[in-house]
Amino acid sequence: MQFAEINGVTLHYQVIGAPEGKPVMVFSNSLGTDFRIWRDVIVRLAGDFAIVTYDKRGHGLSDVGHSPYTMGDHVADLAGLLDLLNVKDAIICGLSVGGLIAQGLYASRPDLVRALILCDTGHRIGTHDLWNGRIDAIEAAGIEAISEQILERWFTEDFRSNDKQAFAGYRNMLCRTPVAGYTGTAAAIRDADFTEQAKVIDVPTLCVVGDQDGATTPELVGEMAKLIPDARYQVIANAGHLPCIEQPVVLTDAIKAFVDLLSAETGTVN
C-alpha cells in the first residue's frame, strides 16, 4: 500500500505503471466509497495507461483531517498528490463528487489535466436542504440508518436483488465510511457550484451516466454536458450511480473509445 502526507492529511493511493509514453489516467471516487470501486475498470485498462487511484480525505484508508471540508480541500489534495507523483497532462476520471473534484482541478490547475471523464456527476449536485438534511440525519443516527435510501440511488433494482453478496459488500463500504468524512464531504458538495466554470472547460470531455442513476440523473448529467463546449454525452444502460460496478465493461469501452478519439484528433494520447 502507498501513503503520502498531502496538505497535512495522509492519503492512501495506488499507482499502476505502464510502458513509457502511455497516458496517465487518474480516478477519483464517489461519496461513501473508496478506490476499490474502480477495480473492474482498472483491470481492463492496465498496461494501456499508467493509473493513479486514491482515497480522498475522510474515506478508505486516508485520514479524516479537519471536517467539514470545502471542495477546495479535496481539489488541493488531488493536485498535491499529482505534484508529488510528478504527473501532468493526465486524463482525470471522476465519479459523483469525484467529478466535482475533477472540474475543480481543471479550474485551478489546468496544467494537470489533458482531458476529463465526468461520470455520474454534475456541475452542481443537490440542494442545500437535501445535503443539510442528510448531514443532520447521519449525525443523529449514523450512516447505516439511511443507508437503504442511499443504496437505492446507487444501484439498480436488478443489482440489489440478484447480486446480494456484492450488494452487502458495498453497503459495508458505505456504512464503514467515517461519519466525519462522509458529512464533511457532503458539506463540500452542498457548497460547490461549477456552473460558470463548466462553460469555459477547454479540454476534451466525456460525460457518462447510468440510465437508472437516482443520485445524479441523466437529465442532470445531460445539462452539464450542454454547458461544456463540445462535450460528449453517453448514457449507459442497466446501470445506476456506479456504472464502474454494474457495467464495468461498457464503461471501459466508453473510456477507450474516448481516448481513441483523442489520439485520432491530436496524435498525442497513446
GROMACS .gro file of C-alpha atoms in nm:
model
  270
    1MET     CA    1   0.000   0.000   0.000
    2GLN     CA    2   0.111   0.354  -0.073
    3PHE     CA    3   0.061   0.657   0.152
    4ALA     CA    4   0.162   1.022   0.134
    5GLU     CA    5   0.109   1.327   0.351
    6ILE     CA    6  -0.062   1.596   0.146
    7ASN     CA    7  -0.185   1.922   0.300
    8GLY     CA    8  -0.144   1.778   0.648
    9VAL     CA    9  -0.353   1.469   0.570
   10THR     CA   10  -0.226   1.117   0.500
   11LEU     CA   11  -0.376   0.995   0.173
   12HIS     CA   12  -0.392   0.633   0.062
   13TYR     CA   13  -0.320   0.595  -0.308
   14GLN     CA   14  -0.217   0.342  -0.568
   15VAL     CA   15  -0.002   0.378  -0.878
   16ILE     CA   16  -0.008   0.116  -1.151
   17GLY     CA   17   0.270   0.171  -1.400
   18ALA     CA   18   0.269   0.128  -1.775
   19PRO     CA   19   0.528   0.130  -2.053
   20GLU     CA   20   0.691   0.467  -2.113
   21GLY     CA   21   0.484   0.701  -2.323
   22LYS     CA   22   0.146   0.567  -2.219
   23PRO     CA   23  -0.105   0.828  -2.096
   24VAL     CA   24  -0.183   0.868  -1.726
   25MET     CA   25  -0.541   0.817  -1.608
   26VAL     CA   26  -0.644   0.936  -1.262
   27PHE     CA   27  -0.956   0.805  -1.088
   28SER     CA   28  -1.146   0.997  -0.817
   29ASN     CA   29  -1.426   0.811  -0.642
   30SER     CA   30  -1.770   0.895  -0.508
   31LEU     CA   31  -1.905   0.987  -0.164
   32GLY     CA   32  -1.910   0.694   0.078
   33THR     CA   33  -1.675   0.473  -0.127
   34ASP     CA   34  -1.303   0.412  -0.170
   35PHE     CA   35  -1.091   0.347  -0.477
   36ARG     CA   36  -1.183  -0.022  -0.486
   37ILE     CA   37  -1.498   0.070  -0.680
   38TRP     CA   38  -1.280   0.115  -0.990
   39ARG     CA   39  -1.124  -0.233  -0.978
   40ASP     CA   40  -1.318  -0.389  -1.266
   41VAL     CA   41  -1.243  -0.090  -1.489
   42ILE     CA   42  -0.877  -0.063  -1.394
   43VAL     CA   43  -0.801  -0.428  -1.467
   44ARG     CA   44  -0.924  -0.367  -1.822
   45LEU     CA   45  -0.709  -0.055  -1.866
   46ALA     CA   46  -0.387  -0.167  -1.700
   47GLY     CA   47  -0.096  -0.173  -1.943
   48ASP     CA   48  -0.257   0.074  -2.181
   49PHE     CA   49  -0.245   0.352  -1.921
   50ALA     CA   50  -0.046   0.445  -1.617
   51ILE     CA   51  -0.312   0.460  -1.345
   52VAL     CA   52  -0.344   0.664  -1.026
   53THR     CA   53  -0.623   0.597  -0.777
   54TYR     CA   54  -0.662   0.734  -0.427
   55ASP     CA   55  -0.894   0.758  -0.129
   56LYS     CA   56  -0.998   1.120  -0.078
   57ARG     CA   57  -0.972   1.256   0.276
   58GLY     CA   58  -1.228   1.106   0.512
   59HIS     CA   59  -1.264   0.787   0.306
   60GLY     CA   60  -1.099   0.448   0.280
   61LEU     CA   61  -0.758   0.437   0.445
   62SER     CA   62  -0.697   0.813   0.420
   63ASP     CA   63  -0.705   1.043   0.720
   64VAL     CA   64  -1.023   1.224   0.813
   65GLY     CA   65  -0.846   1.552   0.887
   66HIS     CA   66  -1.047   1.855   0.994
   67SER     CA   67  -1.413   1.819   0.896
   68PRO     CA   68  -1.622   1.970   0.740
   69TYR     CA   69  -1.432   2.021   0.417
   70THR     CA   70  -1.456   2.254   0.123
   71MET     CA   71  -1.435   2.136  -0.235
   72GLY     CA   72  -1.111   2.332  -0.246
   73ASP     CA   73  -0.968   2.096   0.018
   74HIS     CA   74  -1.042   1.793  -0.198
   75VAL     CA   75  -0.910   1.963  -0.512
   76ALA     CA   76  -0.589   2.069  -0.337
   77ASP     CA   77  -0.538   1.714  -0.209
   78LEU     CA   78  -0.555   1.569  -0.560
   79ALA     CA   79  -0.334   1.844  -0.701
   80GLY     CA   80  -0.080   1.786  -0.425
   81LEU     CA   81  -0.077   1.411  -0.487
   82LEU     CA   82  -0.025   1.457  -0.861
   83ASP     CA   83   0.253   1.707  -0.796
   84LEU     CA   84   0.418   1.458  -0.561
   85LEU     CA   85   0.397   1.191  -0.831
   86ASN     CA   86   0.517   1.435  -1.099
   87VAL     CA   87   0.202   1.375  -1.302
   88LYS     CA   88   0.089   1.635  -1.552
   89ASP     CA   89  -0.136   1.631  -1.856
   90ALA     CA   90  -0.346   1.345  -1.718
   91ILE     CA   91  -0.689   1.216  -1.811
   92ILE     CA   92  -0.898   1.275  -1.498
   93CYS     CA   93  -1.192   1.039  -1.446
   94GLY     CA   94  -1.416   1.146  -1.158
   95LEU     CA   95  -1.737   0.985  -1.035
   96SER     CA   96  -2.003   1.191  -0.849
   97VAL     CA   97  -1.811   1.409  -0.601
   98GLY     CA   98  -1.501   1.285  -0.783
   99GLY     CA   99  -1.640   1.456  -1.092
  100LEU     CA  100  -1.674   1.781  -0.898
  101ILE     CA  101  -1.314   1.739  -0.783
  102ALA     CA  102  -1.211   1.684  -1.147
  103GLN     CA  103  -1.387   2.004  -1.253
  104GLY     CA  104  -1.226   2.195  -0.968
  105LEU     CA  105  -0.886   2.056  -1.060
  106TYR     CA  106  -0.921   2.179  -1.416
  107ALA     CA  107  -1.038   2.521  -1.296
  108SER     CA  108  -0.743   2.565  -1.059
  109ARG     CA  109  -0.464   2.356  -1.217
  110PRO     CA  110  -0.527   2.313  -1.589
  111ASP     CA  111  -0.164   2.206  -1.632
  112LEU     CA  112  -0.255   1.876  -1.468
  113VAL     CA  113  -0.548   1.797  -1.696
  114ARG     CA  114  -0.532   1.663  -2.053
  115ALA     CA  115  -0.897   1.553  -2.069
  116LEU     CA  116  -1.195   1.494  -1.840
  117ILE     CA  117  -1.422   1.194  -1.797
  118LEU     CA  118  -1.713   1.312  -1.582
  119CYS     CA  119  -1.905   1.009  -1.464
  120ASP     CA  120  -2.246   1.034  -1.295
  121THR     CA  121  -2.184   1.386  -1.171
  122GLY     CA  122  -2.298   1.741  -1.233
  123HIS     CA  123  -2.186   2.100  -1.236
  124ARG     CA  124  -2.387   2.123  -0.914
  125ILE     CA  125  -2.530   1.828  -0.721
  126GLY     CA  126  -2.837   1.853  -0.499
  127THR     CA  127  -2.963   2.142  -0.290
  128HIS     CA  128  -2.864   2.295   0.040
  129ASP     CA  129  -3.177   2.148   0.201
  130LEU     CA  130  -3.102   1.797   0.071
  131TRP     CA  131  -2.744   1.796   0.200
  132ASN     CA  132  -2.825   1.963   0.530
  133GLY     CA  133  -3.099   1.707   0.590
  134ARG     CA  134  -2.865   1.419   0.514
  135ILE     CA  135  -2.589   1.561   0.734
  136ASP     CA  136  -2.834   1.607   1.023
  137ALA     CA  137  -2.973   1.253   0.982
  138ILE     CA  138  -2.628   1.094   0.980
  139GLU     CA  139  -2.501   1.296   1.274
  140ALA     CA  140  -2.810   1.191   1.469
  141ALA     CA  141  -2.824   0.821   1.387
  142GLY     CA  142  -2.521   0.721   1.174
  143ILE     CA  143  -2.483   0.631   0.808
  144GLU     CA  144  -2.645   0.291   0.844
  145ALA     CA  145  -2.975   0.449   0.945
  146ILE     CA  146  -3.019   0.600   0.598
  147SER     CA  147  -2.809   0.354   0.401
  148GLU     CA  148  -3.101   0.190   0.223
  149GLN     CA  149  -3.223   0.512   0.064
  150ILE     CA  150  -2.866   0.594  -0.044
  151LEU     CA  151  -2.814   0.247  -0.191
  152GLU     CA  152  -3.141   0.268  -0.383
  153ARG     CA  153  -2.998   0.568  -0.566
  154TRP     CA  154  -2.665   0.394  -0.622
  155PHE     CA  155  -2.780   0.065  -0.771
  156THR     CA  156  -3.048  -0.073  -1.000
  157GLU     CA  157  -3.319  -0.298  -0.862
  158ASP     CA  158  -3.167  -0.587  -1.057
  159PHE     CA  159  -2.829  -0.546  -0.886
  160ARG     CA  160  -2.982  -0.507  -0.540
  161SER     CA  161  -3.192  -0.820  -0.590
  162ASN     CA  162  -2.958  -1.051  -0.776
  163ASP     CA  163  -2.605  -0.962  -0.661
  164LYS     CA  164  -2.674  -0.994  -0.291
  165GLN     CA  165  -2.318  -1.069  -0.179
  166ALA     CA  166  -2.172  -0.777  -0.374
  167PHE     CA  167  -2.455  -0.551  -0.262
  168ALA     CA  168  -2.384  -0.640   0.101
  169GLY     CA  169  -2.017  -0.560   0.049
  170TYR     CA  170  -2.087  -0.217  -0.094
  171ARG     CA  171  -2.329  -0.149   0.191
  172ASN     CA  172  -2.040  -0.227   0.427
  173MET     CA  173  -1.814   0.012   0.236
  174LEU     CA  174  -2.072   0.289   0.270
  175CYS     CA  175  -2.157   0.228   0.634
  176ARG     CA  176  -1.792   0.198   0.742
  177THR     CA  177  -1.706   0.539   0.599
  178PRO     CA  178  -1.614   0.767   0.891
  179VAL     CA  179  -1.911   0.986   0.980
  180ALA     CA  180  -1.695   1.300   0.980
  181GLY     CA  181  -1.551   1.204   0.639
  182TYR     CA  182  -1.896   1.149   0.491
  183THR     CA  183  -2.063   1.458   0.637
  184GLY     CA  184  -1.756   1.672   0.575
  185THR     CA  185  -1.760   1.579   0.208
  186ALA     CA  186  -2.139   1.621   0.192
  187ALA     CA  187  -2.086   1.980   0.309
  188ALA     CA  188  -1.828   2.030   0.034
  189ILE     CA  189  -2.074   1.902  -0.228
  190ARG     CA  190  -2.350   2.123  -0.085
  191ASP     CA  191  -2.139   2.435  -0.130
  192ALA     CA  192  -1.986   2.352  -0.469
  193ASP     CA  193  -2.117   2.510  -0.789
  194PHE     CA  194  -1.914   2.478  -1.110
  195THR     CA  195  -2.183   2.610  -1.343
  196GLU     CA  196  -1.978   2.901  -1.469
  197GLN     CA  197  -1.651   2.705  -1.475
  198ALA     CA  198  -1.815   2.433  -1.686
  199LYS     CA  199  -1.883   2.686  -1.961
  200VAL     CA  200  -1.512   2.752  -2.013
  201ILE     CA  201  -1.373   2.398  -1.997
  202ASP     CA  202  -1.133   2.379  -2.289
  203VAL     CA  203  -1.019   2.018  -2.287
  204PRO     CA  204  -1.192   1.717  -2.442
  205THR     CA  205  -1.465   1.599  -2.207
  206LEU     CA  206  -1.678   1.285  -2.190
  207CYS     CA  207  -1.990   1.291  -1.970
  208VAL     CA  208  -2.137   0.949  -1.890
  209VAL     CA  209  -2.428   0.841  -1.670
  210GLY     CA  210  -2.618   0.527  -1.580
  211ASP     CA  211  -2.971   0.527  -1.721
  212GLN     CA  212  -3.112   0.444  -1.376
  213ASP     CA  213  -2.896   0.680  -1.171
  214GLY     CA  214  -3.114   0.814  -0.890
  215ALA     CA  215  -2.846   1.041  -0.744
  216THR     CA  216  -2.716   1.233  -1.046
  217THR     CA  217  -2.981   1.168  -1.307
  218PRO     CA  218  -2.929   1.152  -1.684
  219GLU     CA  219  -3.110   1.486  -1.703
  220LEU     CA  220  -2.856   1.649  -1.469
  221VAL     CA  221  -2.555   1.500  -1.646
  222GLY     CA  222  -2.703   1.598  -1.981
  223GLU     CA  223  -2.747   1.954  -1.857
  224MET     CA  224  -2.382   1.963  -1.753
  225ALA     CA  225  -2.274   1.823  -2.089
  226LYS     CA  226  -2.460   2.104  -2.266
  227LEU     CA  227  -2.270   2.362  -2.060
  228ILE     CA  228  -1.927   2.222  -2.151
  229PRO     CA  229  -1.812   2.320  -2.501
  230ASP     CA  230  -1.808   2.020  -2.737
  231ALA     CA  231  -1.857   1.768  -2.456
  232ARG     CA  232  -1.958   1.416  -2.550
  233TYR     CA  233  -2.253   1.260  -2.365
  234GLN     CA  234  -2.326   0.889  -2.323
  235VAL     CA  235  -2.592   0.702  -2.127
  236ILE     CA  236  -2.501   0.355  -2.001
  237ALA     CA  237  -2.792   0.111  -1.999
  238ASN     CA  238  -2.877  -0.102  -1.696
  239ALA     CA  239  -2.668   0.099  -1.451
  240GLY     CA  240  -2.733   0.323  -1.156
  241HIS     CA  241  -2.498   0.576  -0.997
  242LEU     CA  242  -2.193   0.346  -1.010
  243PRO     CA  243  -2.155   0.204  -1.363
  244CYS     CA  244  -1.796   0.113  -1.276
  245ILE     CA  245  -1.953  -0.157  -1.058
  246GLU     CA  246  -2.265  -0.254  -1.251
  247GLN     CA  247  -2.139  -0.210  -1.610
  248PRO     CA  248  -1.758  -0.201  -1.598
  249VAL     CA  249  -1.712  -0.344  -1.947
  250VAL     CA  250  -1.940  -0.085  -2.107
  251LEU     CA  251  -1.780   0.198  -1.910
  252THR     CA  252  -1.430   0.078  -2.001
  253ASP     CA  253  -1.526   0.058  -2.367
  254ALA     CA  254  -1.660   0.415  -2.349
  255ILE     CA  255  -1.335   0.534  -2.192
  256LYS     CA  256  -1.123   0.357  -2.453
  257ALA     CA  257  -1.332   0.493  -2.740
  258PHE     CA  258  -1.298   0.845  -2.599
  259VAL     CA  259  -0.920   0.812  -2.569
  260ASP     CA  260  -0.901   0.669  -2.921
  261LEU     CA  261  -1.076   0.983  -3.044
  262LEU     CA  262  -0.825   1.197  -2.858
  263SER     CA  263  -0.546   1.006  -3.025
  264ALA     CA  264  -0.700   1.049  -3.368
  265GLU     CA  265  -0.764   1.421  -3.318
  266THR     CA  266  -0.434   1.521  -3.155
  267GLY     CA  267  -0.193   1.237  -3.205
  268THR     CA  268  -0.063   1.292  -2.851
  269VAL     CA  269  -0.256   1.048  -2.631
  270ASN     CA  270  -0.131   0.697  -2.696
   0.00000   0.00000   0.00000
